[in-house]
Amino acid sequence: MLFKALEELFPTVFAEEQEEESPEVEEEQAEEEEEEEEEPEDVKPQLEEECAQSAKCASYKHHLEECAARVANGANENCVEEFFHLQHCIDECVAPKLFATLQ
């Protein structure tokens, strides 16, 4: 009874769900999935880590670490500004390297 009511409300959706695919179609789909190329490794996290450790961004990282230490000791502040300064430095460092790998 419920299925009949669903079929009346959503005839095309219900009919598609009820159709079963043949084993041949399933095998073809499995072969297509195997043939698909694997995704290339994302190098951005590695580049971000390298840039965060670079001399160019060292001062920003130092300021963020100092701020985090103050907050850990009970200071009533946040380190959003320091974080964004460091992230901006990292982004500027990563961008040319990342786009060079994409070409």
PDB file of N, CA and C in Angstrom:
ATOM      1  N   MET A   1       0.825  -1.188   0.000  1.00  0.00           N
ATOM      2  CA  MET A   1       0.000   0.000   0.000  1.00  0.00           C
ATOM      3  C   MET A   1       0.874   1.258   0.000  1.00  0.00           C
ATOM      4  N   LEU A   2       1.898   1.271   0.821  1.00  0.00           N
ATOM      5  CA  LEU A   2       2.783   2.421   0.901  1.00  0.00           C
ATOM      6  C   LEU A   2       3.497   2.639  -0.424  1.00  0.00           C
ATOM      7  N   PHE A   3       3.988   1.546  -1.037  1.00  0.00           N
ATOM      8  CA  PHE A   3       4.690   1.661  -2.305  1.00  0.00           C
ATOM      9  C   PHE A   3       3.778   2.198  -3.398  1.00  0.00           C
ATOM     10  N   LYS A   4       2.532   1.779  -3.387  1.00  0.00           N
ATOM     11  CA  LYS A   4       1.584   2.263  -4.381  1.00  0.00           C
ATOM     12  C   LYS A   4       1.357   3.760  -4.205  1.00  0.00           C
ATOM     13  N   ALA A   5       1.252   4.206  -2.956  1.00  0.00           N
ATOM     14  CA  ALA A   5       1.055   5.627  -2.685  1.00  0.00           C
ATOM     15  C   ALA A   5       2.287   6.422  -3.123  1.00  0.00           C
ATOM     16  N   LEU A   6       3.472   5.895  -2.877  1.00  0.00           N
ATOM     17  CA  LEU A   6       4.693   6.566  -3.299  1.00  0.00           C
ATOM     18  C   LEU A   6       4.796   6.629  -4.814  1.00  0.00           C
ATOM     19  N   GLU A   7       4.388   5.550  -5.461  1.00  0.00           N
ATOM     20  CA  GLU A   7       4.434   5.515  -6.918  1.00  0.00           C
ATOM     21  C   GLU A   7       3.495   6.562  -7.512  1.00  0.00           C
ATOM     22  N   GLU A   8       2.371   6.780  -6.866  1.00  0.00           N
ATOM     23  CA  GLU A   8       1.442   7.783  -7.364  1.00  0.00           C
ATOM     24  C   GLU A   8       1.975   9.197  -7.147  1.00  0.00           C
ATOM     25  N   LEU A   9       2.651   9.425  -6.018  1.00  0.00           N
ATOM     26  CA  LEU A   9       3.184  10.750  -5.729  1.00  0.00           C
ATOM     27  C   LEU A   9       4.436  11.060  -6.555  1.00  0.00           C
ATOM     28  N   PHE A  10       5.332  10.076  -6.669  1.00  0.00           N
ATOM     29  CA  PHE A  10       6.606  10.261  -7.353  1.00  0.00           C
ATOM     30  C   PHE A  10       6.808   9.148  -8.376  1.00  0.00           C
ATOM     31  N   PRO A  11       6.079   9.161  -9.465  1.00  0.00           N
ATOM     32  CA  PRO A  11       6.106   8.028 -10.390  1.00  0.00           C
ATOM     33  C   PRO A  11       7.476   7.770 -11.016  1.00  0.00           C
ATOM     34  N   THR A  12       8.183   8.792 -11.459  1.00  0.00           N
ATOM     35  CA  THR A  12       9.456   8.546 -12.135  1.00  0.00           C
ATOM     36  C   THR A  12      10.548   8.166 -11.156  1.00  0.00           C
ATOM     37  N   VAL A  13      10.588   8.817 -10.012  1.00  0.00           N
ATOM     38  CA  VAL A  13      11.605   8.505  -9.011  1.00  0.00           C
ATOM     39  C   VAL A  13      11.401   7.098  -8.478  1.00  0.00           C
ATOM     40  N   PHE A  14      10.171   6.764  -8.177  1.00  0.00           N
ATOM     41  CA  PHE A  14       9.886   5.450  -7.629  1.00  0.00           C
ATOM     42  C   PHE A  14      10.203   4.365  -8.648  1.00  0.00           C
ATOM     43  N   ALA A  15       9.871   4.587  -9.899  1.00  0.00           N
ATOM     44  CA  ALA A  15      10.136   3.586 -10.933  1.00  0.00           C
ATOM     45  C   ALA A  15      11.631   3.399 -11.124  1.00  0.00           C
ATOM     46  N   GLU A  16      12.422   4.477 -11.071  1.00  0.00           N
ATOM     47  CA  GLU A  16      13.872   4.368 -11.220  1.00  0.00           C
ATOM     48  C   GLU A  16      14.482   3.581 -10.077  1.00  0.00           C
ATOM     49  N   GLU A  17      13.989   3.779  -8.875  1.00  0.00           N
ATOM     50  CA  GLU A  17      14.515   3.059  -7.728  1.00  0.00           C
ATOM     51  C   GLU A  17      14.186   1.567  -7.805  1.00  0.00           C
ATOM     52  N   GLN A  18      13.075   1.225  -8.403  1.00  0.00           N
ATOM     53  CA  GLN A  18      12.657  -0.165  -8.467  1.00  0.00           C
ATOM     54  C   GLN A  18      13.401  -0.952  -9.542  1.00  0.00           C
ATOM     55  N   GLU A  19      13.924  -0.244 -10.558  1.00  0.00           N
ATOM     56  CA  GLU A  19      14.626  -0.949 -11.619  1.00  0.00           C
ATOM     57  C   GLU A  19      15.940  -1.510 -11.081  1.00  0.00           C
ATOM     58  N   GLU A  20      16.222  -2.725 -11.463  1.00  0.00           N
ATOM     59  CA  GLU A  20      17.481  -3.339 -11.086  1.00  0.00           C
ATOM     60  C   GLU A  20      18.364  -3.390 -12.309  1.00  0.00           C
ATOM     61  N   GLU A  21      19.640  -3.102 -12.099  1.00  0.00           N
ATOM     62  CA  GLU A  21      20.562  -3.125 -13.216  1.00  0.00           C
ATOM     63  C   GLU A  21      21.027  -4.552 -13.455  1.00  0.00           C
ATOM     64  N   SER A  22      21.249  -4.850 -14.697  1.00  0.00           N
ATOM     65  CA  SER A  22      21.696  -6.188 -15.045  1.00  0.00           C
ATOM     66  C   SER A  22      23.154  -6.362 -14.628  1.00  0.00           C
ATOM     67  N   PRO A  23      23.593  -7.604 -14.456  1.00  0.00           N
ATOM     68  CA  PRO A  23      24.994  -7.852 -14.080  1.00  0.00           C
ATOM     69  C   PRO A  23      25.973  -7.307 -15.119  1.00  0.00           C
ATOM     70  N   GLU A  24      25.568  -7.294 -16.391  1.00  0.00           N
ATOM     71  CA  GLU A  24      26.443  -6.778 -17.435  1.00  0.00           C
ATOM     72  C   GLU A  24      26.699  -5.278 -17.242  1.00  0.00           C
ATOM     73  N   VAL A  25      25.667  -4.554 -16.888  1.00  0.00           N
ATOM     74  CA  VAL A  25      25.804  -3.118 -16.672  1.00  0.00           C
ATOM     75  C   VAL A  25      26.689  -2.868 -15.464  1.00  0.00           C
ATOM     76  N   GLU A  26      26.519  -3.646 -14.420  1.00  0.00           N
ATOM     77  CA  GLU A  26      27.334  -3.490 -13.222  1.00  0.00           C
ATOM     78  C   GLU A  26      28.803  -3.774 -13.527  1.00  0.00           C
ATOM     79  N   GLU A  27      29.088  -4.769 -14.348  1.00  0.00           N
ATOM     80  CA  GLU A  27      30.463  -5.083 -14.709  1.00  0.00           C
ATOM     81  C   GLU A  27      31.076  -3.949 -15.523  1.00  0.00           C
ATOM     82  N   GLU A  28      30.313  -3.385 -16.449  1.00  0.00           N
ATOM     83  CA  GLU A  28      30.815  -2.272 -17.250  1.00  0.00           C
ATOM     84  C   GLU A  28      31.131  -1.069 -16.370  1.00  0.00           C
ATOM     85  N   GLN A  29      30.273  -0.793 -15.394  1.00  0.00           N
ATOM     86  CA  GLN A  29      30.513   0.324 -14.501  1.00  0.00           C
ATOM     87  C   GLN A  29      31.761   0.089 -13.666  1.00  0.00           C
ATOM     88  N   ALA A  30      31.974  -1.133 -13.207  1.00  0.00           N
ATOM     89  CA  ALA A  30      33.154  -1.457 -12.415  1.00  0.00           C
ATOM     90  C   ALA A  30      34.419  -1.276 -13.259  1.00  0.00           C
ATOM     91  N   GLU A  31      34.369  -1.684 -14.526  1.00  0.00           N
ATOM     92  CA  GLU A  31      35.520  -1.529 -15.401  1.00  0.00           C
ATOM     93  C   GLU A  31      35.816  -0.048 -15.649  1.00  0.00           C
ATOM     94  N   GLU A  32      34.782   0.761 -15.830  1.00  0.00           N
ATOM     95  CA  GLU A  32      34.967   2.188 -16.049  1.00  0.00           C
ATOM     96  C   GLU A  32      35.606   2.844 -14.830  1.00  0.00           C
ATOM     97  N   GLU A  33      35.186   2.443 -13.652  1.00  0.00           N
ATOM     98  CA  GLU A  33      35.754   3.007 -12.436  1.00  0.00           C
ATOM     99  C   GLU A  33      37.228   2.652 -12.311  1.00  0.00           C
ATOM    100  N   GLU A  34      37.602   1.434 -12.702  1.00  0.00           N
ATOM    101  CA  GLU A  34      38.988   1.018 -12.634  1.00  0.00           C
ATOM    102  C   GLU A  34      39.831   1.776 -13.643  1.00  0.00           C
ATOM    103  N   GLU A  35      39.253   2.108 -14.794  1.00  0.00           N
ATOM    104  CA  GLU A  35      39.982   2.782 -15.841  1.00  0.00           C
ATOM    105  C   GLU A  35      40.208   4.261 -15.540  1.00  0.00           C
ATOM    106  N   GLU A  36      39.409   4.829 -14.668  1.00  0.00           N
ATOM    107  CA  GLU A  36      39.552   6.235 -14.341  1.00  0.00           C
ATOM    108  C   GLU A  36      40.931   6.481 -13.737  1.00  0.00           C
ATOM    109  N   GLU A  37      41.491   7.617 -14.088  1.00  0.00           N
ATOM    110  CA  GLU A  37      42.804   7.961 -13.568  1.00  0.00           C
ATOM    111  C   GLU A  37      42.697   8.285 -12.084  1.00  0.00           C
ATOM    112  N   GLU A  38      43.770   7.971 -11.370  1.00  0.00           N
ATOM    113  CA  GLU A  38      43.808   8.304  -9.961  1.00  0.00           C
ATOM    114  C   GLU A  38      44.070   9.804  -9.813  1.00  0.00           C
ATOM    115  N   GLU A  39      43.561  10.360  -8.746  1.00  0.00           N
ATOM    116  CA  GLU A  39      43.760  11.767  -8.473  1.00  0.00           C
ATOM    117  C   GLU A  39      45.237  12.014  -8.155  1.00  0.00           C
ATOM    118  N   PRO A  40      45.805  13.083  -8.677  1.00  0.00           N
ATOM    119  CA  PRO A  40      47.191  13.393  -8.331  1.00  0.00           C
ATOM    120  C   PRO A  40      47.281  13.829  -6.869  1.00  0.00           C
ATOM    121  N   GLU A  41      48.443  13.659  -6.297  1.00  0.00           N
ATOM    122  CA  GLU A  41      48.651  14.017  -4.901  1.00  0.00           C
ATOM    123  C   GLU A  41      48.578  15.536  -4.746  1.00  0.00           C
ATOM    124  N   ASP A  42      47.936  15.986  -3.700  1.00  0.00           N
ATOM    125  CA  ASP A  42      47.816  17.412  -3.425  1.00  0.00           C
ATOM    126  C   ASP A  42      49.110  17.888  -2.758  1.00  0.00           C
ATOM    127  N   VAL A  43      49.824  18.774  -3.411  1.00  0.00           N
ATOM    128  CA  VAL A  43      51.100  19.253  -2.895  1.00  0.00           C
ATOM    129  C   VAL A  43      50.943  20.497  -2.026  1.00  0.00           C
ATOM    130  N   LYS A  44      49.750  21.072  -1.997  1.00  0.00           N
ATOM    131  CA  LYS A  44      49.546  22.318  -1.253  1.00  0.00           C
ATOM    132  C   LYS A  44      49.875  22.194   0.232  1.00  0.00           C
ATOM    133  N   PRO A  45      49.420  21.157   0.946  1.00  0.00           N
ATOM    134  CA  PRO A  45      49.765  21.077   2.373  1.00  0.00           C
ATOM    135  C   PRO A  45      51.279  21.023   2.622  1.00  0.00           C
ATOM    136  N   GLN A  46      51.978  20.315   1.772  1.00  0.00           N
ATOM    137  CA  GLN A  46      53.438  20.230   1.916  1.00  0.00           C
ATOM    138  C   GLN A  46      54.077  21.598   1.667  1.00  0.00           C
ATOM    139  N   LEU A  47      53.628  22.294   0.631  1.00  0.00           N
ATOM    140  CA  LEU A  47      54.158  23.622   0.345  1.00  0.00           C
ATOM    141  C   LEU A  47      53.840  24.602   1.471  1.00  0.00           C
ATOM    142  N   GLU A  48      52.649  24.499   2.040  1.00  0.00           N
ATOM    143  CA  GLU A  48      52.283  25.375   3.158  1.00  0.00           C
ATOM    144  C   GLU A  48      53.187  25.144   4.353  1.00  0.00           C
ATOM    145  N   GLU A  49      53.496  23.890   4.638  1.00  0.00           N
ATOM    146  CA  GLU A  49      54.378  23.573   5.764  1.00  0.00           C
ATOM    147  C   GLU A  49      55.778  24.116   5.518  1.00  0.00           C
ATOM    148  N   GLU A  50      56.282  23.954   4.305  1.00  0.00           N
ATOM    149  CA  GLU A  50      57.606  24.467   3.972  1.00  0.00           C
ATOM    150  C   GLU A  50      57.654  25.985   4.109  1.00  0.00           C
ATOM    151  N   CYS A  51      56.627  26.649   3.621  1.00  0.00           N
ATOM    152  CA  CYS A  51      56.589  28.103   3.707  1.00  0.00           C
ATOM    153  C   CYS A  51      56.444  28.585   5.149  1.00  0.00           C
ATOM    154  N   ALA A  52      55.685  27.876   5.950  1.00  0.00           N
ATOM    155  CA  ALA A  52      55.523  28.255   7.356  1.00  0.00           C
ATOM    156  C   ALA A  52      56.852  28.155   8.097  1.00  0.00           C
ATOM    157  N   GLN A  53      57.709  27.241   7.656  1.00  0.00           N
ATOM    158  CA  GLN A  53      59.014  27.058   8.297  1.00  0.00           C
ATOM    159  C   GLN A  53      60.092  27.953   7.680  1.00  0.00           C
ATOM    160  N   SER A  54      59.775  28.650   6.608  1.00  0.00           N
ATOM    161  CA  SER A  54      60.769  29.459   5.895  1.00  0.00           C
ATOM    162  C   SER A  54      61.152  30.697   6.697  1.00  0.00           C
ATOM    163  N   ALA A  55      62.296  31.271   6.338  1.00  0.00           N
ATOM    164  CA  ALA A  55      62.775  32.488   6.998  1.00  0.00           C
ATOM    165  C   ALA A  55      61.847  33.663   6.710  1.00  0.00           C
ATOM    166  N   LYS A  56      61.224  33.644   5.533  1.00  0.00           N
ATOM    167  CA  LYS A  56      60.332  34.731   5.139  1.00  0.00           C
ATOM    168  C   LYS A  56      59.162  34.883   6.114  1.00  0.00           C
ATOM    169  N   CYS A  57      58.621  33.771   6.591  1.00  0.00           N
ATOM    170  CA  CYS A  57      57.450  33.797   7.478  1.00  0.00           C
ATOM    171  C   CYS A  57      57.809  33.563   8.947  1.00  0.00           C
ATOM    172  N   ALA A  58      59.079  33.507   9.253  1.00  0.00           N
ATOM    173  CA  ALA A  58      59.512  33.186  10.616  1.00  0.00           C
ATOM    174  C   ALA A  58      59.018  34.209  11.634  1.00  0.00           C
ATOM    175  N   SER A  59      59.081  35.491  11.293  1.00  0.00           N
ATOM    176  CA  SER A  59      58.666  36.511  12.265  1.00  0.00           C
ATOM    177  C   SER A  59      57.165  36.418  12.552  1.00  0.00           C
ATOM    178  N   TYR A  60      56.375  36.143  11.515  1.00  0.00           N
ATOM    179  CA  TYR A  60      54.925  36.005  11.722  1.00  0.00           C
ATOM    180  C   TYR A  60      54.601  34.789  12.580  1.00  0.00           C
ATOM    181  N   LYS A  61      55.327  33.709  12.341  1.00  0.00           N
ATOM    182  CA  LYS A  61      55.119  32.506  13.143  1.00  0.00           C
ATOM    183  C   LYS A  61      55.516  32.756  14.597  1.00  0.00           C
ATOM    184  N   HIS A  62      56.618  33.495  14.785  1.00  0.00           N
ATOM    185  CA  HIS A  62      57.080  33.823  16.133  1.00  0.00           C
ATOM    186  C   HIS A  62      56.034  34.648  16.877  1.00  0.00           C
ATOM    187  N   HIS A  63      55.459  35.649  16.204  1.00  0.00           N
ATOM    188  CA  HIS A  63      54.430  36.483  16.845  1.00  0.00           C
ATOM    189  C   HIS A  63      53.195  35.654  17.206  1.00  0.00           C
ATOM    190  N   LEU A  64      52.809  34.734  16.337  1.00  0.00           N
ATOM    191  CA  LEU A  64      51.660  33.879  16.637  1.00  0.00           C
ATOM    192  C   LEU A  64      51.951  32.974  17.824  1.00  0.00           C
ATOM    193  N   GLU A  65      53.149  32.410  17.879  1.00  0.00           N
ATOM    194  CA  GLU A  65      53.508  31.544  19.010  1.00  0.00           C
ATOM    195  C   GLU A  65      53.549  32.322  20.317  1.00  0.00           C
ATOM    196  N   GLU A  66      54.075  33.559  20.285  1.00  0.00           N
ATOM    197  CA  GLU A  66      54.078  34.402  21.487  1.00  0.00           C
ATOM    198  C   GLU A  66      52.661  34.695  21.951  1.00  0.00           C
ATOM    199  N   CYS A  67      51.798  35.030  21.019  1.00  0.00           N
ATOM    200  CA  CYS A  67      50.405  35.321  21.359  1.00  0.00           C
ATOM    201  C   CYS A  67      49.731  34.084  21.951  1.00  0.00           C
ATOM    202  N   ALA A  68      49.966  32.931  21.334  1.00  0.00           N
ATOM    203  CA  ALA A  68      49.374  31.693  21.835  1.00  0.00           C
ATOM    204  C   ALA A  68      49.860  31.388  23.247  1.00  0.00           C
ATOM    205  N   ALA A  69      51.113  31.694  23.534  1.00  0.00           N
ATOM    206  CA  ALA A  69      51.651  31.484  24.882  1.00  0.00           C
ATOM    207  C   ALA A  69      50.971  32.422  25.879  1.00  0.00           C
ATOM    208  N   ARG A  70      50.755  33.679  25.473  1.00  0.00           N
ATOM    209  CA  ARG A  70      50.065  34.621  26.364  1.00  0.00           C
ATOM    210  C   ARG A  70      48.641  34.159  26.655  1.00  0.00           C
ATOM    211  N   VAL A  71      47.960  33.685  25.643  1.00  0.00           N
ATOM    212  CA  VAL A  71      46.583  33.205  25.823  1.00  0.00           C
ATOM    213  C   VAL A  71      46.579  31.983  26.725  1.00  0.00           C
ATOM    214  N   ALA A  72      47.545  31.105  26.555  1.00  0.00           N
ATOM    215  CA  ALA A  72      47.639  29.910  27.403  1.00  0.00           C
ATOM    216  C   ALA A  72      47.893  30.284  28.855  1.00  0.00           C
ATOM    217  N   ASN A  73      48.552  31.421  29.084  1.00  0.00           N
ATOM    218  CA  ASN A  73      48.823  31.884  30.446  1.00  0.00           C
ATOM    219  C   ASN A  73      47.689  32.717  31.013  1.00  0.00           C
ATOM    220  N   GLY A  74      46.589  32.833  30.291  1.00  0.00           N
ATOM    221  CA  GLY A  74      45.405  33.494  30.826  1.00  0.00           C
ATOM    222  C   GLY A  74      45.141  34.879  30.296  1.00  0.00           C
ATOM    223  N   ALA A  75      45.877  35.329  29.319  1.00  0.00           N
ATOM    224  CA  ALA A  75      45.627  36.660  28.760  1.00  0.00           C
ATOM    225  C   ALA A  75      44.253  36.678  28.100  1.00  0.00           C
ATOM    226  N   ASN A  76      43.585  37.818  28.260  1.00  0.00           N
ATOM    227  CA  ASN A  76      42.247  37.963  27.697  1.00  0.00           C
ATOM    228  C   ASN A  76      42.355  38.603  26.312  1.00  0.00           C
ATOM    229  N   GLU A  77      42.826  37.834  25.344  1.00  0.00           N
ATOM    230  CA  GLU A  77      42.956  38.301  23.969  1.00  0.00           C
ATOM    231  C   GLU A  77      42.823  37.101  23.041  1.00  0.00           C
ATOM    232  N   ASN A  78      42.775  37.371  21.766  1.00  0.00           N
ATOM    233  CA  ASN A  78      42.812  36.284  20.792  1.00  0.00           C
ATOM    234  C   ASN A  78      43.958  36.555  19.822  1.00  0.00           C
ATOM    235  N   CYS A  79      44.299  35.576  19.040  1.00  0.00           N
ATOM    236  CA  CYS A  79      45.446  35.684  18.148  1.00  0.00           C
ATOM    237  C   CYS A  79      45.018  35.693  16.685  1.00  0.00           C
ATOM    238  N   VAL A  80      43.840  36.209  16.432  1.00  0.00           N
ATOM    239  CA  VAL A  80      43.309  36.199  15.071  1.00  0.00           C
ATOM    240  C   VAL A  80      44.189  37.027  14.142  1.00  0.00           C
ATOM    241  N   GLU A  81      44.571  38.207  14.576  1.00  0.00           N
ATOM    242  CA  GLU A  81      45.396  39.067  13.729  1.00  0.00           C
ATOM    243  C   GLU A  81      46.728  38.406  13.399  1.00  0.00           C
ATOM    244  N   GLU A  82      47.381  37.819  14.392  1.00  0.00           N
ATOM    245  CA  GLU A  82      48.658  37.141  14.167  1.00  0.00           C
ATOM    246  C   GLU A  82      48.498  35.945  13.242  1.00  0.00           C
ATOM    247  N   PHE A  83      47.401  35.220  13.421  1.00  0.00           N
ATOM    248  CA  PHE A  83      47.142  34.074  12.564  1.00  0.00           C
ATOM    249  C   PHE A  83      46.994  34.498  11.107  1.00  0.00           C
ATOM    250  N   PHE A  84      46.215  35.552  10.877  1.00  0.00           N
ATOM    251  CA  PHE A  84      45.991  36.001   9.509  1.00  0.00           C
ATOM    252  C   PHE A  84      47.259  36.565   8.867  1.00  0.00           C
ATOM    253  N   HIS A  85      48.104  37.211   9.667  1.00  0.00           N
ATOM    254  CA  HIS A  85      49.377  37.685   9.122  1.00  0.00           C
ATOM    255  C   HIS A  85      50.235  36.502   8.666  1.00  0.00           C
ATOM    256  N   LEU A  86      50.307  35.464   9.481  1.00  0.00           N
ATOM    257  CA  LEU A  86      51.073  34.274   9.119  1.00  0.00           C
ATOM    258  C   LEU A  86      50.462  33.590   7.907  1.00  0.00           C
ATOM    259  N   GLN A  87      49.162  33.454   7.885  1.00  0.00           N
ATOM    260  CA  GLN A  87      48.501  32.787   6.766  1.00  0.00           C
ATOM    261  C   GLN A  87      48.694  33.559   5.466  1.00  0.00           C
ATOM    262  N   HIS A  88      48.661  34.871   5.532  1.00  0.00           N
ATOM    263  CA  HIS A  88      48.890  35.693   4.346  1.00  0.00           C
ATOM    264  C   HIS A  88      50.313  35.478   3.821  1.00  0.00           C
ATOM    265  N   CYS A  89      51.285  35.432   4.707  1.00  0.00           N
ATOM    266  CA  CYS A  89      52.666  35.187   4.307  1.00  0.00           C
ATOM    267  C   CYS A  89      52.796  33.814   3.653  1.00  0.00           C
ATOM    268  N   ILE A  90      52.171  32.820   4.257  1.00  0.00           N
ATOM    269  CA  ILE A  90      52.213  31.457   3.707  1.00  0.00           C
ATOM    270  C   ILE A  90      51.563  31.430   2.325  1.00  0.00           C
ATOM    271  N   ASP A  91      50.416  32.069   2.179  1.00  0.00           N
ATOM    272  CA  ASP A  91      49.717  32.083   0.889  1.00  0.00           C
ATOM    273  C   ASP A  91      50.567  32.735  -0.196  1.00  0.00           C
ATOM    274  N   GLU A  92      51.221  33.865   0.137  1.00  0.00           N
ATOM    275  CA  GLU A  92      52.074  34.531  -0.839  1.00  0.00           C
ATOM    276  C   GLU A  92      53.265  33.664  -1.243  1.00  0.00           C
ATOM    277  N   CYS A  93      53.760  32.875  -0.312  1.00  0.00           N
ATOM    278  CA  CYS A  93      54.887  31.985  -0.586  1.00  0.00           C
ATOM    279  C   CYS A  93      54.450  30.776  -1.414  1.00  0.00           C
ATOM    280  N   VAL A  94      53.286  30.232  -1.107  1.00  0.00           N
ATOM    281  CA  VAL A  94      52.811  29.007  -1.754  1.00  0.00           C
ATOM    282  C   VAL A  94      52.320  29.244  -3.174  1.00  0.00           C
ATOM    283  N   ALA A  95      51.653  30.359  -3.415  1.00  0.00           N
ATOM    284  CA  ALA A  95      50.971  30.595  -4.692  1.00  0.00           C
ATOM    285  C   ALA A  95      51.852  30.363  -5.916  1.00  0.00           C
ATOM    286  N   PRO A  96      53.017  31.001  -6.025  1.00  0.00           N
ATOM    287  CA  PRO A  96      53.798  30.784  -7.245  1.00  0.00           C
ATOM    288  C   PRO A  96      54.279  29.348  -7.396  1.00  0.00           C
ATOM    289  N   LYS A  97      54.621  28.717  -6.294  1.00  0.00           N
ATOM    290  CA  LYS A  97      55.087  27.332  -6.342  1.00  0.00           C
ATOM    291  C   LYS A  97      53.952  26.389  -6.737  1.00  0.00           C
ATOM    292  N   LEU A  98      52.770  26.629  -6.197  1.00  0.00           N
ATOM    293  CA  LEU A  98      51.629  25.771  -6.474  1.00  0.00           C
ATOM    294  C   LEU A  98      51.191  25.886  -7.928  1.00  0.00           C
ATOM    295  N   PHE A  99      51.087  27.098  -8.424  1.00  0.00           N
ATOM    296  CA  PHE A  99      50.647  27.288  -9.807  1.00  0.00           C
ATOM    297  C   PHE A  99      51.677  26.786 -10.802  1.00  0.00           C
ATOM    298  N   ALA A 100      52.938  26.793 -10.410  1.00  0.00           N
ATOM    299  CA  ALA A 100      53.970  26.237 -11.288  1.00  0.00           C
ATOM    300  C   ALA A 100      53.788  24.729 -11.449  1.00  0.00           C
ATOM    301  N   THR A 101      53.292  24.047 -10.423  1.00  0.00           N
ATOM    302  CA  THR A 101      53.081  22.600 -10.505  1.00  0.00           C
ATOM    303  C   THR A 101      51.825  22.255 -11.301  1.00  0.00           C
ATOM    304  N   LEU A 102      50.902  23.202 -11.433  1.00  0.00           N
ATOM    305  CA  LEU A 102      49.650  22.933 -12.123  1.00  0.00           C
ATOM    306  C   LEU A 102      49.779  23.031 -13.641  1.00  0.00           C
ATOM    307  N   GLN A 103      50.807  23.661 -14.122  1.00  0.00           N
ATOM    308  CA  GLN A 103      50.950  23.854 -15.565  1.00  0.00           C
ATOM    309  C   GLN A 103      51.527  22.663 -16.242  1.00  0.00           C
TER     310      GLN A 103
END
